[in-house]
Short mmCIF file of N, CA and C in Angstrom, two decimals:
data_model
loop_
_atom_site.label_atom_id
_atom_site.label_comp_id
_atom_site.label_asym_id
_atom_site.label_seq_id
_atom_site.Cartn_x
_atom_site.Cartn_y
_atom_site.Cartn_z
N UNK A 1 0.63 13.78 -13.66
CA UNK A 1 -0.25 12.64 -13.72
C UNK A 1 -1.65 13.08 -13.28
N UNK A 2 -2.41 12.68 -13.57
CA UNK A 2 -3.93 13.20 -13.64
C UNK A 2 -4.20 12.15 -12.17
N UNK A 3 -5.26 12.56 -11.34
CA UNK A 3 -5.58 12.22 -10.24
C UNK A 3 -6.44 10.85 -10.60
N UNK A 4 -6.37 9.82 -9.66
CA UNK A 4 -7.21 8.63 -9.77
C UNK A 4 -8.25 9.07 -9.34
N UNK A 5 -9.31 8.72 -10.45
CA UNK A 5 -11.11 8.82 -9.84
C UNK A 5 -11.61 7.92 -10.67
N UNK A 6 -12.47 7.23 -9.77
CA UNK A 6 -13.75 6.00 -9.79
C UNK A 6 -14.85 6.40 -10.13
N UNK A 7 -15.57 5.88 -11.86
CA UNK A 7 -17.02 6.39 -11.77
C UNK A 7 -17.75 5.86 -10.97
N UNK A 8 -19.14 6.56 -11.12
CA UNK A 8 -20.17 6.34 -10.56
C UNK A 8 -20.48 4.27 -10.14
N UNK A 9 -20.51 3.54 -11.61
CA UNK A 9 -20.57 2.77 -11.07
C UNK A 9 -19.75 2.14 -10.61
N UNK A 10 -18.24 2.47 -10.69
CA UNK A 10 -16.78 1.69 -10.20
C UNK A 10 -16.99 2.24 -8.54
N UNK A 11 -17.34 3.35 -8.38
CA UNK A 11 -17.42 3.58 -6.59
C UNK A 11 -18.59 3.10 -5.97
N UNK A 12 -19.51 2.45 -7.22
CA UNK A 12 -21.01 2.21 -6.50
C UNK A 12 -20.56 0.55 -6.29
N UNK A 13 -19.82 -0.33 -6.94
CA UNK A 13 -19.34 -1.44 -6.85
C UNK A 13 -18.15 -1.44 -5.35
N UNK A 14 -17.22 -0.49 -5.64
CA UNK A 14 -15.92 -0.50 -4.77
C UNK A 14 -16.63 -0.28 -2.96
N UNK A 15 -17.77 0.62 -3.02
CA UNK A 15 -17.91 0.88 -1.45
C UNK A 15 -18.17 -0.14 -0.68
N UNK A 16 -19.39 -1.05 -1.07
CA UNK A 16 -19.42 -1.52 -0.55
C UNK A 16 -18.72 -3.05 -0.17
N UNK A 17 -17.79 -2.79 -0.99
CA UNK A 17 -16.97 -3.84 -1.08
C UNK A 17 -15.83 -3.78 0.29
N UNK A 18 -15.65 -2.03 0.22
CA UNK A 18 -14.67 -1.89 1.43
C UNK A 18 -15.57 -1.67 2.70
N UNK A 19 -16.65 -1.51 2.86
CA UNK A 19 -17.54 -2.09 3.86
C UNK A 19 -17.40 -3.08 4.79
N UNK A 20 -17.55 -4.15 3.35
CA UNK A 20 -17.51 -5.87 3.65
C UNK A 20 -16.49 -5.68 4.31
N UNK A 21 -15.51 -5.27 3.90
CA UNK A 21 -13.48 -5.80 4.49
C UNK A 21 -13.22 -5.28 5.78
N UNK A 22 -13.77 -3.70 5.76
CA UNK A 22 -13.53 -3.58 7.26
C UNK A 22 -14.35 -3.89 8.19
N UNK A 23 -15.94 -4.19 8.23
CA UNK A 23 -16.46 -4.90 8.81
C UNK A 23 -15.99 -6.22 9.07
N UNK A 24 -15.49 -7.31 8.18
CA UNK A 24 -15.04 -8.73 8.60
C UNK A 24 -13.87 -8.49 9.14
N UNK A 25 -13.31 -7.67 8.21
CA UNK A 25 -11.25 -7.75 8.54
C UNK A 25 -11.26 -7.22 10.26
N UNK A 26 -11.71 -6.18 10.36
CA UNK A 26 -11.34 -5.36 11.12
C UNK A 26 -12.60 -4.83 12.58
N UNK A 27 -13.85 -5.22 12.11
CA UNK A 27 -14.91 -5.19 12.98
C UNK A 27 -14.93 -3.66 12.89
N UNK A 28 -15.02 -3.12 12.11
CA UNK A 28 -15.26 -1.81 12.19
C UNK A 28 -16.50 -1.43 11.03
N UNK A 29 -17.93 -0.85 11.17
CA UNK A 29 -18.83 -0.53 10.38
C UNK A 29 -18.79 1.14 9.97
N UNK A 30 -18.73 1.33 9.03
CA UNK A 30 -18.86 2.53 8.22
C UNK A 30 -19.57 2.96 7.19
N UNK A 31 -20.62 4.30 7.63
CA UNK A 31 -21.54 4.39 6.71
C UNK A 31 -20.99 4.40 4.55
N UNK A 32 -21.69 4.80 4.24
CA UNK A 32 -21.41 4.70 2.48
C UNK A 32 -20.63 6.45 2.49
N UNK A 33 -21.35 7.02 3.38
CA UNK A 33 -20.12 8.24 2.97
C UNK A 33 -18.70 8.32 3.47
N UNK A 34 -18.45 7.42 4.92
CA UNK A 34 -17.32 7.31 5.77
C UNK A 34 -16.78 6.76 4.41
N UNK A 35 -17.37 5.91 3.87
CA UNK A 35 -16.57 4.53 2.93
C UNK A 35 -16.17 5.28 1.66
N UNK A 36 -17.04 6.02 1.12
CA UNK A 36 -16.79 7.38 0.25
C UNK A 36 -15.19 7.92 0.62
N UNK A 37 -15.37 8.84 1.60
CA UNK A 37 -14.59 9.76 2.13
C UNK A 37 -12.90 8.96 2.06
N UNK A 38 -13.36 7.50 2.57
CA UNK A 38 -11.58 6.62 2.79
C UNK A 38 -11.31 6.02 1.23
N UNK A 39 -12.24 5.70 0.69
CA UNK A 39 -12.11 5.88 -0.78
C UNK A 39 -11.28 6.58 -1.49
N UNK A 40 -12.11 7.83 -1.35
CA UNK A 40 -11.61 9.28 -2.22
C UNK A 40 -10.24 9.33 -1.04
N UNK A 41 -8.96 8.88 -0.16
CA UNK A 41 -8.20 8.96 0.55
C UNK A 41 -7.23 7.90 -0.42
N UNK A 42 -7.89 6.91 -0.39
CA UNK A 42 -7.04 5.71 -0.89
C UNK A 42 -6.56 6.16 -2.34
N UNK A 43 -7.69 6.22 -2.99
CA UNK A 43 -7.31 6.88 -4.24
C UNK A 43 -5.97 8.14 -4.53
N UNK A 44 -6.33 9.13 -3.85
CA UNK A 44 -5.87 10.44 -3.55
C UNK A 44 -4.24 9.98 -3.56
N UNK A 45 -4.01 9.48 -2.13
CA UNK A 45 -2.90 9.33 -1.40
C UNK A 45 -1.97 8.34 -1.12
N UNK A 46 -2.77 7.16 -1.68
CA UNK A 46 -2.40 5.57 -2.11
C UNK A 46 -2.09 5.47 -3.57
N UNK A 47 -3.20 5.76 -4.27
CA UNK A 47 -3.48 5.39 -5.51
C UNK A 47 -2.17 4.85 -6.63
N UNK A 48 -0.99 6.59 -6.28
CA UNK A 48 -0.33 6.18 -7.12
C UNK A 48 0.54 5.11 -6.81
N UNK A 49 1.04 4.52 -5.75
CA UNK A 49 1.86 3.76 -5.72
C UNK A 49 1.59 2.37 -6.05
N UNK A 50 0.26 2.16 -5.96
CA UNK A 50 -0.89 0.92 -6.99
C UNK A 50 -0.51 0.57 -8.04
N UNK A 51 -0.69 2.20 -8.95
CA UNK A 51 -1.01 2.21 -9.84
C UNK A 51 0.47 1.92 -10.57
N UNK A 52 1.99 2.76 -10.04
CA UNK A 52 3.22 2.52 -9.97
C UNK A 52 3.41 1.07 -10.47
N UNK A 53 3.22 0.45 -9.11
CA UNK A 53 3.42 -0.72 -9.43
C UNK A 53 2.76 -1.74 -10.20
N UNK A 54 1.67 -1.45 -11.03
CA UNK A 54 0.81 -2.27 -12.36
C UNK A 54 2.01 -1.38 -13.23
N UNK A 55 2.38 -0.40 -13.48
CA UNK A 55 3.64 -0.17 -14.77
C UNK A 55 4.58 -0.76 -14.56
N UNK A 56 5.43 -0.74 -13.53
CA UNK A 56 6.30 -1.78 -13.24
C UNK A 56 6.17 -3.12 -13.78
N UNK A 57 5.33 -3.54 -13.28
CA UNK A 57 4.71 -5.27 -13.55
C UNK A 57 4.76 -5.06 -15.03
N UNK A 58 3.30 -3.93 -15.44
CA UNK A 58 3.83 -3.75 -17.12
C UNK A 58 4.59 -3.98 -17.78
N UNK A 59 5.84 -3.23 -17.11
CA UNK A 59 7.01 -3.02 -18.09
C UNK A 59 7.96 -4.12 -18.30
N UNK A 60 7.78 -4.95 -16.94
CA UNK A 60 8.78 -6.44 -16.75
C UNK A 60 8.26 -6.88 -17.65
N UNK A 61 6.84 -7.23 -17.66
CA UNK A 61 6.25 -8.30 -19.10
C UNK A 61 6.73 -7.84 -20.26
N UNK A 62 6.86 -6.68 -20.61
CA UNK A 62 6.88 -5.95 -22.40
C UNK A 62 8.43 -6.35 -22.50
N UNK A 63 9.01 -6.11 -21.41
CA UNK A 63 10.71 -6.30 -21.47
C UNK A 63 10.92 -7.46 -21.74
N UNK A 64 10.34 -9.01 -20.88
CA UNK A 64 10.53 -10.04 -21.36
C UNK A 64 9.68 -10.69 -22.74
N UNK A 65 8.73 -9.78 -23.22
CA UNK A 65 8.42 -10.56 -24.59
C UNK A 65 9.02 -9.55 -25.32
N UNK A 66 9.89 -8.50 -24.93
CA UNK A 66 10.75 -7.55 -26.43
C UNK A 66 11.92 -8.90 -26.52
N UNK A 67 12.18 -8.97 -25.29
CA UNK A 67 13.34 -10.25 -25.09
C UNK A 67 13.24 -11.57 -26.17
N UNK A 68 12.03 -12.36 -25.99
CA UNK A 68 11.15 -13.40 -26.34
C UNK A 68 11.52 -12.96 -27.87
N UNK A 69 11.06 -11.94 -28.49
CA UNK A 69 10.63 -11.47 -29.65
C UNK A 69 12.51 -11.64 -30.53
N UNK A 70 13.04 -10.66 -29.63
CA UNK A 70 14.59 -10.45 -30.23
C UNK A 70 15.30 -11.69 -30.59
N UNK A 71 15.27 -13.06 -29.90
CA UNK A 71 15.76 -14.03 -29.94
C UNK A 71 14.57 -15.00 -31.05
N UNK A 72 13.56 -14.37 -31.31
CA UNK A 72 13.29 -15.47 -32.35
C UNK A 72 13.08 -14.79 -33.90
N UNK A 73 13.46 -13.59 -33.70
CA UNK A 73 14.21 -12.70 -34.88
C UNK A 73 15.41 -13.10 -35.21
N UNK A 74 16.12 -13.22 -34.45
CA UNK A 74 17.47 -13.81 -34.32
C UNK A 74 17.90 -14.90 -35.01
N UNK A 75 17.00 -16.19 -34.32
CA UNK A 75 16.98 -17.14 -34.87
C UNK A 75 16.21 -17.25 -36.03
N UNK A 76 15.81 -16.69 -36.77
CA UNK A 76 15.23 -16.00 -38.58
C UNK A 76 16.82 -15.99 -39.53
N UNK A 77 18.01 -15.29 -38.39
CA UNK A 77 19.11 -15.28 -39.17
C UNK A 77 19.55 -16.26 -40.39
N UNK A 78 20.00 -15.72 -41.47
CA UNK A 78 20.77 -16.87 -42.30
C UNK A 78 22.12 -16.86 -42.08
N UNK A 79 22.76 -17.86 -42.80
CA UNK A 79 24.13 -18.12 -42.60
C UNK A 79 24.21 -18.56 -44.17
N UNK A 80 25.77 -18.27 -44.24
CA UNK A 80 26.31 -18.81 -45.58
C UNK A 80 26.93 -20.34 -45.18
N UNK A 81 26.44 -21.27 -46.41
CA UNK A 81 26.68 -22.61 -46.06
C UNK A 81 28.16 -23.21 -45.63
N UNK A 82 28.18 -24.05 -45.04
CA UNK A 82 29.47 -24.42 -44.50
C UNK A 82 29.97 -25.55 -45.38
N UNK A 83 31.46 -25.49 -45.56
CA UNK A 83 31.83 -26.28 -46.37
C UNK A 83 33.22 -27.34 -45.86
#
C-alpha cells in the first residue's frame, strides 16, 4: 500500500485545523511545524486503520446494493402461466 500523504493545500487546510482541536480539546498550543510533524505521525502510523475502515464501510454499501440489485433481477424473472 502506498503511504498516506496530504498535498500542499490538504496539509495547508488540515494544520490548522488540528491546532484549533488541540488548543480547545486539550489546551495544548502547537506551532505549524509541531502540527506538521503530528500530522505526518497520524498519517504514517494511524492513517491506515482510517483508511481500513472507509473500505470496510465501502464494501458493506457495494454488498448491500449487489444485494438490492440481485433481488430486483430476480424479480425480472418469468414464469410459465399457471393453469
Amino acid at each position: 500500500m502506498k503511504p498516506i500523504a496530504f498535498s500542499k493545500e490538504e496539509t495547508a487546510d488540515l494544520i490548522p485545523r488540528l491546532q484549533a482541536f488541540l488548543r480547545d480539546e486539550l489546551d495544548v498550543e502547537l506551532g505549524a511545524l509541531q502540527a506538521s510533524m503530528l500530522l505526518d505521525f497520524m498519517a504514517r502510523d494511524l492513517g491506515h486503520a482510517i483508511y481500513n475502515r472507509g473500505l470496510y464501510d465501502a464494501q458493506a454499501l457495494i454488498a448491500g446494493k449487489v444485494e438490492e440489485l440481485t433481488d430486483a433481477v430476480f424479480a425480472l424473472e418469468q414464469r410459465p402461466p399457471t393453469r
